Short mmCIF file of C-alpha atoms in Angstrom, two decimals:
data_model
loop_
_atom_site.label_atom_id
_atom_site.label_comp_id
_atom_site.label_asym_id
_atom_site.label_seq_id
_atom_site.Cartn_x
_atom_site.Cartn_y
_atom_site.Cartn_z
CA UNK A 46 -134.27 -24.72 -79.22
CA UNK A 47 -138.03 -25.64 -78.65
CA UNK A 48 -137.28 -27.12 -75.34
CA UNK A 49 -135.68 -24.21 -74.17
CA UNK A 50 -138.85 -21.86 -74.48
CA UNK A 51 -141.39 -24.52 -72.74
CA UNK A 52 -143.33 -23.11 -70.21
CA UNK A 53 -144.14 -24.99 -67.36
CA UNK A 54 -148.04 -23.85 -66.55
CA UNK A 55 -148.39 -26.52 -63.95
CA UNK A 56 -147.56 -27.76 -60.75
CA UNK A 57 -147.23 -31.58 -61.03
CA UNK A 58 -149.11 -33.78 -59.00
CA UNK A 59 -150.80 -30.93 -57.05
CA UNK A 60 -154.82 -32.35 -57.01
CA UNK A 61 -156.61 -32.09 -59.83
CA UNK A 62 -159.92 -29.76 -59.26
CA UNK A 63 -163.08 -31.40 -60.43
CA UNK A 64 -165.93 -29.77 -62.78
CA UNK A 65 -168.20 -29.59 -59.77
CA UNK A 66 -168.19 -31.16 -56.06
CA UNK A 67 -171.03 -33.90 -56.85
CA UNK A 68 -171.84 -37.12 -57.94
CA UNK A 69 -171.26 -37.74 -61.81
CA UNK A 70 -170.00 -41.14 -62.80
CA UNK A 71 -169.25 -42.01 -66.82
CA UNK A 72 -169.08 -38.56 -67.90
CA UNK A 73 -169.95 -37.63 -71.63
CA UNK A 74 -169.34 -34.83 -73.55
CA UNK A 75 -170.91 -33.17 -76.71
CA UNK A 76 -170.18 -29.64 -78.14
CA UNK A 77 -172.80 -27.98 -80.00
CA UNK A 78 -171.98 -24.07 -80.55
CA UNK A 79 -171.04 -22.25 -77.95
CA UNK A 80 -171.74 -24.51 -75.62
CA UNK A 81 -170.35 -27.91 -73.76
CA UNK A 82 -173.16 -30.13 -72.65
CA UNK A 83 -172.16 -33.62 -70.54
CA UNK A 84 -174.08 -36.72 -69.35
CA UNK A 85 -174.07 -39.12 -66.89
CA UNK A 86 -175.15 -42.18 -64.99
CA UNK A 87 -177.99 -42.04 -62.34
CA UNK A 88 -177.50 -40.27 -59.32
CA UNK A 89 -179.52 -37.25 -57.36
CA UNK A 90 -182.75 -38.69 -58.02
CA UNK A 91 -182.49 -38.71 -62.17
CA UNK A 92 -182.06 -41.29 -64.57
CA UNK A 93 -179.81 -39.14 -66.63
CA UNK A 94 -177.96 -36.18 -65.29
CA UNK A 95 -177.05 -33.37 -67.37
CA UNK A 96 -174.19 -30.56 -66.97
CA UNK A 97 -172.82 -27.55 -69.33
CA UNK A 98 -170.29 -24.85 -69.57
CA UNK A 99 -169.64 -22.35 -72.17
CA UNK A 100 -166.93 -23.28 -74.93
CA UNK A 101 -164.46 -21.18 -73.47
CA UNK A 102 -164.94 -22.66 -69.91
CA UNK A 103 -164.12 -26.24 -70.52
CA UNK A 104 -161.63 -26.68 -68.33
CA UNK A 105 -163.06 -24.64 -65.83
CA UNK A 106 -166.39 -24.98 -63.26
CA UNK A 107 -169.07 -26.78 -64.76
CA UNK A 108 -172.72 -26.31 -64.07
CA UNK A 109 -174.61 -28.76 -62.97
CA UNK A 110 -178.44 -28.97 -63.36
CA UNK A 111 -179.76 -30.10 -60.62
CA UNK A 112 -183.04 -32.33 -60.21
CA UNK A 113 -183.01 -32.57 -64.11
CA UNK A 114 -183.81 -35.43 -65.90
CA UNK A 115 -182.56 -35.66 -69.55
CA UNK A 116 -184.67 -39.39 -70.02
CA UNK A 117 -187.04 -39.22 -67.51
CA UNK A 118 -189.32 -41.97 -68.95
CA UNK A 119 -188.05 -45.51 -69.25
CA UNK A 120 -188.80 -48.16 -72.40
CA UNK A 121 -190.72 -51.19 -71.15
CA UNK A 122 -187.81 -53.62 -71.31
CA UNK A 123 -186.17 -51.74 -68.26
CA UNK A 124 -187.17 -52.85 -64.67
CA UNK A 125 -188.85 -49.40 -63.51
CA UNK A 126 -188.03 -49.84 -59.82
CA UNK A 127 -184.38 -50.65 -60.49
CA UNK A 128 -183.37 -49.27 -63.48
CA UNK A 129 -179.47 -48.24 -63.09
CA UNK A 130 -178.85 -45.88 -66.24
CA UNK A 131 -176.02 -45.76 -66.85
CA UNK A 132 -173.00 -44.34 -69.06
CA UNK A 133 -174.85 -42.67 -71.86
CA UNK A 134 -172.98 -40.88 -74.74
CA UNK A 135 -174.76 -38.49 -76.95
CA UNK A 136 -174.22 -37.83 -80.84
CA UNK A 137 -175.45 -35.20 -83.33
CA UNK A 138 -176.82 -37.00 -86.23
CA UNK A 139 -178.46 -33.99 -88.37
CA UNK A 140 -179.09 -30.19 -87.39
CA UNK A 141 -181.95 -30.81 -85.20
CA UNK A 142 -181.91 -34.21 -84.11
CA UNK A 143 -179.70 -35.88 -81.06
CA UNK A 144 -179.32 -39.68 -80.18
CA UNK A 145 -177.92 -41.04 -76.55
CA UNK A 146 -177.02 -44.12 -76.07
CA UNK A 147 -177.56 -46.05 -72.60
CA UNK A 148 -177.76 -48.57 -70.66
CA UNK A 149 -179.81 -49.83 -67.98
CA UNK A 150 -181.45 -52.95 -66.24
CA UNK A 151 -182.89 -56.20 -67.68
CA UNK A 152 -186.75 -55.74 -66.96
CA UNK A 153 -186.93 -60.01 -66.52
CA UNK A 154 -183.38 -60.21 -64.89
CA UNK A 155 -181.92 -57.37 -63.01
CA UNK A 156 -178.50 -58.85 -63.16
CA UNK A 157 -178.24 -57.89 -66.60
CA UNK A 158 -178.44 -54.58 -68.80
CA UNK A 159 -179.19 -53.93 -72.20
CA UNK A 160 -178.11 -50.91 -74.49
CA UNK A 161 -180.99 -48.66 -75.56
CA UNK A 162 -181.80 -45.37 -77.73
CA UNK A 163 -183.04 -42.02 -77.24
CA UNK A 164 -183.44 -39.33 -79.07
CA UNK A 165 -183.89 -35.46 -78.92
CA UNK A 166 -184.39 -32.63 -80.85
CA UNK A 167 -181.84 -30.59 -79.04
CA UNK A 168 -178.80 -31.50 -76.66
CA UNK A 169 -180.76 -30.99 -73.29
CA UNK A 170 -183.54 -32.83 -73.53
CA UNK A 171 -186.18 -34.59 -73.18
CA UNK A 172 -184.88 -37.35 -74.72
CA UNK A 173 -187.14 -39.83 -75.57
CA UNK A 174 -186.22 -43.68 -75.67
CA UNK A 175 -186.86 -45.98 -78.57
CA UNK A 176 -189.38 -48.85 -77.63
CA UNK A 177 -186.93 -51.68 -77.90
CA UNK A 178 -183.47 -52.44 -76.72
CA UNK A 179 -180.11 -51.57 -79.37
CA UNK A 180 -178.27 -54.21 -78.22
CA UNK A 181 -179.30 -57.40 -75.36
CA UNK A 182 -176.74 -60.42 -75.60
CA UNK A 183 -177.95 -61.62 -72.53
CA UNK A 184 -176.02 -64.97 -73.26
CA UNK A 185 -172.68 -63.39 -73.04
CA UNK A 186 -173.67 -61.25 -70.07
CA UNK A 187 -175.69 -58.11 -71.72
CA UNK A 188 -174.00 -54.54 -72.45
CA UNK A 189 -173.44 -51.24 -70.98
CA UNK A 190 -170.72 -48.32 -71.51
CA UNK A 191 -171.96 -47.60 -75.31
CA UNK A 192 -169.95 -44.56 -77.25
CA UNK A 193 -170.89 -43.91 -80.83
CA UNK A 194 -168.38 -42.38 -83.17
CA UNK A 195 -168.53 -40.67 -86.65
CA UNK A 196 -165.31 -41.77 -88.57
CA UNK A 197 -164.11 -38.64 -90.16
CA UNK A 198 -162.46 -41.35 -93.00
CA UNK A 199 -165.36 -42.99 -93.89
CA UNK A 200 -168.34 -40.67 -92.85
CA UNK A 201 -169.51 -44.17 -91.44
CA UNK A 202 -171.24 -44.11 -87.82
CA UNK A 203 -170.14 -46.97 -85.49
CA UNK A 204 -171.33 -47.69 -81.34
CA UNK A 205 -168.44 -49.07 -79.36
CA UNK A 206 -169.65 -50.99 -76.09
CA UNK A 207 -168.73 -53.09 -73.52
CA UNK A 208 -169.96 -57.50 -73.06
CA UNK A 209 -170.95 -56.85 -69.46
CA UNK A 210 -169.26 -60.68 -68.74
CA UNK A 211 -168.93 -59.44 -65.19
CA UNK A 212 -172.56 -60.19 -64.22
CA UNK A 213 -172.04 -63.71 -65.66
CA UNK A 214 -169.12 -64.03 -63.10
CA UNK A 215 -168.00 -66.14 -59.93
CA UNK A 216 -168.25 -63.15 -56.92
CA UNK A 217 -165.11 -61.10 -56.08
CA UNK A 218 -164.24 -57.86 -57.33
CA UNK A 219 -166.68 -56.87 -59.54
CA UNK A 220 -168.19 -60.05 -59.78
CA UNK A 221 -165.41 -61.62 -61.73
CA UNK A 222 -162.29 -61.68 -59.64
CA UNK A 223 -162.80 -65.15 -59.13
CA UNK A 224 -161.64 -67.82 -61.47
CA UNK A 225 -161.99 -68.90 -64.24
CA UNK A 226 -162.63 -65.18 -65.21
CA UNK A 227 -165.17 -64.69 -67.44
CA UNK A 228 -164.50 -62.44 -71.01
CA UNK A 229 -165.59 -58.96 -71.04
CA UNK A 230 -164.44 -57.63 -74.46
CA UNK A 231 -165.14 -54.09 -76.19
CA UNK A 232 -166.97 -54.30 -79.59
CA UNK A 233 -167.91 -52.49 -82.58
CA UNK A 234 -171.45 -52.05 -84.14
CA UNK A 235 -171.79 -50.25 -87.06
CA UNK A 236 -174.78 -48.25 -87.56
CA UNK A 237 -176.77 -46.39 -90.30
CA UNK A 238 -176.79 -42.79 -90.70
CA UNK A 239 -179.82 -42.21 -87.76
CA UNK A 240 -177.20 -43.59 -85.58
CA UNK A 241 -180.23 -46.29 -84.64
CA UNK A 242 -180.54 -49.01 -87.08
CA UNK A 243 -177.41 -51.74 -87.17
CA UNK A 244 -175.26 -52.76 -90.09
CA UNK A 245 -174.51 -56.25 -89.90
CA UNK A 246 -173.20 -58.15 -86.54
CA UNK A 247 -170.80 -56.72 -83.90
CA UNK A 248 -167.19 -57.00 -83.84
CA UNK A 249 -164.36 -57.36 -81.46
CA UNK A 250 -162.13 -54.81 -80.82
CA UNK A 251 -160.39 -55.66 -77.56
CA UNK A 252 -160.69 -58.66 -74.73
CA UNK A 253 -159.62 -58.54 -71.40
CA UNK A 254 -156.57 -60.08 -70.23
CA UNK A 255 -154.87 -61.07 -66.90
CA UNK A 256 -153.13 -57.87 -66.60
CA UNK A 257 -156.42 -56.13 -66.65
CA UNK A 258 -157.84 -57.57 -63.60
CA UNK A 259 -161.93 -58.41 -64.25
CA UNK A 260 -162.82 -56.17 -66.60
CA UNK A 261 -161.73 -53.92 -69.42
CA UNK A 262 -164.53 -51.40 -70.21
CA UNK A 263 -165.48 -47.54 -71.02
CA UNK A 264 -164.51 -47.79 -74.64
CA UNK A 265 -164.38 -44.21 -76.52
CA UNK A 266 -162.98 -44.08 -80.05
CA UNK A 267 -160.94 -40.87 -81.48
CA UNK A 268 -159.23 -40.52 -84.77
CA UNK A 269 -155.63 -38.97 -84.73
CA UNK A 270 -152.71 -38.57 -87.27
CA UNK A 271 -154.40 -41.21 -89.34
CA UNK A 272 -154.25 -43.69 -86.65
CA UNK A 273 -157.41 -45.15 -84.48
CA UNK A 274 -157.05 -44.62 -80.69
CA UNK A 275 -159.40 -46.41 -78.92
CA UNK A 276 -159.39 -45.73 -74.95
CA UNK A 277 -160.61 -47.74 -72.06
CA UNK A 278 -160.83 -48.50 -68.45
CA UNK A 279 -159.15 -51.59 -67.10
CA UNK A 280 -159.50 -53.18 -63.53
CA UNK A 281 -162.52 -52.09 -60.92
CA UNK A 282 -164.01 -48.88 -60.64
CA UNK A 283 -163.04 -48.61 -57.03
CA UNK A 284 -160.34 -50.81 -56.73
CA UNK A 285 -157.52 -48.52 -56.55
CA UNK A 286 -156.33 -49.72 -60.06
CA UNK A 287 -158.95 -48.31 -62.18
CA UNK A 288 -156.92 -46.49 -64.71
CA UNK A 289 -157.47 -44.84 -68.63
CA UNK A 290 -155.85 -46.82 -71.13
CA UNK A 291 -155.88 -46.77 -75.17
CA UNK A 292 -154.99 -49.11 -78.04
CA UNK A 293 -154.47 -47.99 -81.26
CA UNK A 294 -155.04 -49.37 -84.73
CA UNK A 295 -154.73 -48.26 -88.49
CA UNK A 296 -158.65 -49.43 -89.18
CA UNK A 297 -161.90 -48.75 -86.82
CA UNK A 298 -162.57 -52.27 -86.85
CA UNK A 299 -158.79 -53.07 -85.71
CA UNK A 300 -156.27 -55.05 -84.82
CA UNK A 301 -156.04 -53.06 -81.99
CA UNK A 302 -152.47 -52.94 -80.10
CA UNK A 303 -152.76 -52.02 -76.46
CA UNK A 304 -150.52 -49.12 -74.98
CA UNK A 305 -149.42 -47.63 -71.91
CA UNK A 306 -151.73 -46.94 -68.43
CA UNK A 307 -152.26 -42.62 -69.59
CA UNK A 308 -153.78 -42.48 -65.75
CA UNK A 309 -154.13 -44.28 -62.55
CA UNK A 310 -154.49 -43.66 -58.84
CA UNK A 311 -152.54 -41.73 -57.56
CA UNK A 312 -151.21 -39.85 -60.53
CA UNK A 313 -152.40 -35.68 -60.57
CA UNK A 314 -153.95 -36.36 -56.95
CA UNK A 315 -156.60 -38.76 -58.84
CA UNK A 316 -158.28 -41.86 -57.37
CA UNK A 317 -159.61 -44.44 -59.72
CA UNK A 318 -159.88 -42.35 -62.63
CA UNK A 319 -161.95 -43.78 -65.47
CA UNK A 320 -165.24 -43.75 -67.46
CA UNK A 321 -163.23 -41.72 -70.23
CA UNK A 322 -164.58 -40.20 -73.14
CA UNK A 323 -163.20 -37.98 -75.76
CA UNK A 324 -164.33 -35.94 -79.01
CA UNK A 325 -163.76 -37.30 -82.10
CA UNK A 326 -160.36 -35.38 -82.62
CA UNK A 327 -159.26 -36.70 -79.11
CA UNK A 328 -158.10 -33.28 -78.08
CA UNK A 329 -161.20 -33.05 -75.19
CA UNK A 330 -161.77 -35.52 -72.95
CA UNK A 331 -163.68 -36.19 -69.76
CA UNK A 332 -163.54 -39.09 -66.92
CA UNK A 333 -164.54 -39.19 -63.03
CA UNK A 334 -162.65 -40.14 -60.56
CA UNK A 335 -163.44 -40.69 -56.61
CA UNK A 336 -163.03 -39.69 -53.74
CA UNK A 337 -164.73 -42.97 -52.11
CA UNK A 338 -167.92 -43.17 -52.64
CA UNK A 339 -167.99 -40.49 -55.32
CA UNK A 340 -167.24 -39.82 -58.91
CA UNK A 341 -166.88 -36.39 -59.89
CA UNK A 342 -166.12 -34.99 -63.33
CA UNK A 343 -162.85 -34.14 -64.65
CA UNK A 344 -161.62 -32.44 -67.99
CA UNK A 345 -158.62 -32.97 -69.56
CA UNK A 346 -156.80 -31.94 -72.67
CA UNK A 347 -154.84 -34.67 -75.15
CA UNK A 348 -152.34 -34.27 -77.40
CA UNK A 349 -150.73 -36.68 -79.86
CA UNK A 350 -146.89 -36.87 -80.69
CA UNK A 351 -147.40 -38.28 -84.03
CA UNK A 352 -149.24 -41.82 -83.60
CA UNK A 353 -147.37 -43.12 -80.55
CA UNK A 354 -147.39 -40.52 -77.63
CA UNK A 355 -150.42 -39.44 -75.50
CA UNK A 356 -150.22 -36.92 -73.27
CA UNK A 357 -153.20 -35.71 -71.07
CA UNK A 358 -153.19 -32.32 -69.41
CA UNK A 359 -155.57 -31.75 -66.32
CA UNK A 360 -155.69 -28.39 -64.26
CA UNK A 361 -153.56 -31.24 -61.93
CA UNK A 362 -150.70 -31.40 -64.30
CA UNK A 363 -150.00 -33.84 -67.42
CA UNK A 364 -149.55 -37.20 -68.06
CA UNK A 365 -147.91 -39.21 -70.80
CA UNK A 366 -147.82 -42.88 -72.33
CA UNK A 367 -146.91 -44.56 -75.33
CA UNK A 368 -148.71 -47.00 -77.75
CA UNK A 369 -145.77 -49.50 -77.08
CA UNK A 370 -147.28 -50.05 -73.43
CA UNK A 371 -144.32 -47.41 -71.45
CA UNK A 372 -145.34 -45.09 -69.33
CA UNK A 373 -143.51 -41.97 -69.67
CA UNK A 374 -145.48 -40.35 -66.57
CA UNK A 375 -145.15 -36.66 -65.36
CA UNK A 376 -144.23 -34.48 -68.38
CA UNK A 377 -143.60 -30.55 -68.19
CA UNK A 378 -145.15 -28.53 -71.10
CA UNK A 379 -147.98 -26.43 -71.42
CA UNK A 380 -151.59 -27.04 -73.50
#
């Protein structure tokens, strides 16, 4: 039978080797021909760090390239000498033109950040940043962790992003471990074909709940066997319970039913994995983990066992979970 002829091509829970030995929180991936490209939040002395690796090398060494700045200038709105950029995600939008999404400080209030624009003629750079902010709700706390998606139903571009609640919060861990805790939900924008100017008002996809400690955030959106998957980090970055997670829905704009934990600390030798994103088809992802003080860049490979089972393979091992919240954990098969 089929089980009989798996091949186990892993040894479970032996570490999983990063992309490169170096600092590269919120990883974000984008293939354009031959060729992987990935983002990610300041560090090394650039706003923007950038990354690549030939198509057949994905989940192999990564090149990282160094000194580089992908946005080097900064819109007005952004305090210059604090600017925290962080978590951009990158789309193709036509043949020659590129927009990243990003966020970064609060020019009049540092507490906060706003979501901004960029765009590029190619996937490298220079990207240059639209004069005004995408998205500010300062009153709810202001946004970060942006993702834009392409529904391959609809042809309809959307941005998925986190209400940064957390710098609205009390103190503790990350600012909102104290009670009452404040709301940090992921929400929808839909957006016209430039992936720049917004249809309509935002929605709500997802909230945070008791369970997920004082945030939920890192939303990426993939479309599988007709069903929505929409993943996400829950807890504190480095809290030692900073996991991937992912909902799922029959509609972009939900309801969205939360599932299982697909990895957490100290599953495949990883600590505090999160920042996830994945392609479109949700068979590539990418997501940082420590060690402390760090974040280095993982890749992984998903597959989907019709619309319930995820399983993510790292050069680590694999990992499953299910959309009714169980966690099937270390699974033996081969990608």
């Amino acid at each position: 039978n089929a089980e009989a002829v798996r091949r186990i091509v892993h040894n479970l829970n032996e570490p999983t080797v990063p992309s490169f030995m170096d600092d590269f929180p919120d990883p974000a991936i984008i293939l354009t021909g031959d060729t992987w490209w990935a983002y990610a939040t300041n560090a090394n002395g650039t706003n923007i760090q950038l990354a690549s690796t030939t198509k057949e090398a994905f989940d192999g060494r990564w090149k990282r390239h160094v000194g580089y700045d992908v946005l080097p200038s900064l819109p007005a709105w952004v305090r210059q000498n604090r600017s925290d950029v962080w978590a951009p995600s990158v789309v193709q939008t036509s043949p020659n033109n590129f927009v990243m999404y990003f966020s970064a400080t609060w020019d009049k209030e540092p507490k906060f950040h706003c979501l901004g624009t960029a765009t590029s003629s190619t996937p490298d750079g220079i990207f240059t940043p639209s004069p005004e902010p995408f998205a500010c709700p300062l009153d709810v706390g202001g946004a970060i962790d942006a993702s834009g998606f392409l529904d391959p139903v609809t042809k309809k571009r959307f941005v998925t992003y986190k209400i940064d609640g957390n710098s609205l919060g009390s103190g503790g861990t990350c600012n909102n471990g104290f009670w009452p805790r404040k709301n940090t939900p992921l929400v929808l924008q839909e957006v016209s074909a430039d992936g720049i100017q917004k249809i309509g008002n935002p929605i709500n996809l997802l909230n945070r709940e008791d369970v997920d400690g004082p945030s939920i955030e890192a939303p990426s959106i993939a479309y599988i066997n007709e069903k929505y998957f929409l993943f996400y980090s829950s807890n504190c970055f480095d809290s030692g319970f900073y996991d991937v997670r992912f909902a799922t829905s029959s509609a972009v704009a939900g309801p969205y039913k939360k599932g299982g934990k697909l990895l957490i600390s100290p599953n495949l030798g990883l600590i505090n994995p999160g920042g996830a994103e994945t392609t479109i088809d949700g068979k590539f992802v990418t997501f940082h983990a420590g060690p402390p003080g760090k974040r280095y860049m993982y890749t992984g490979r998903m597959t989907f066992d019709g619309d319930n089972t995820v399983t993510i393979c790292t050069n680590g091992g694999c990992r499953s979970a299910e959309a009714d919240g169980e966690e099937l954990g270390d699974v033996k098969d081969e990608y």
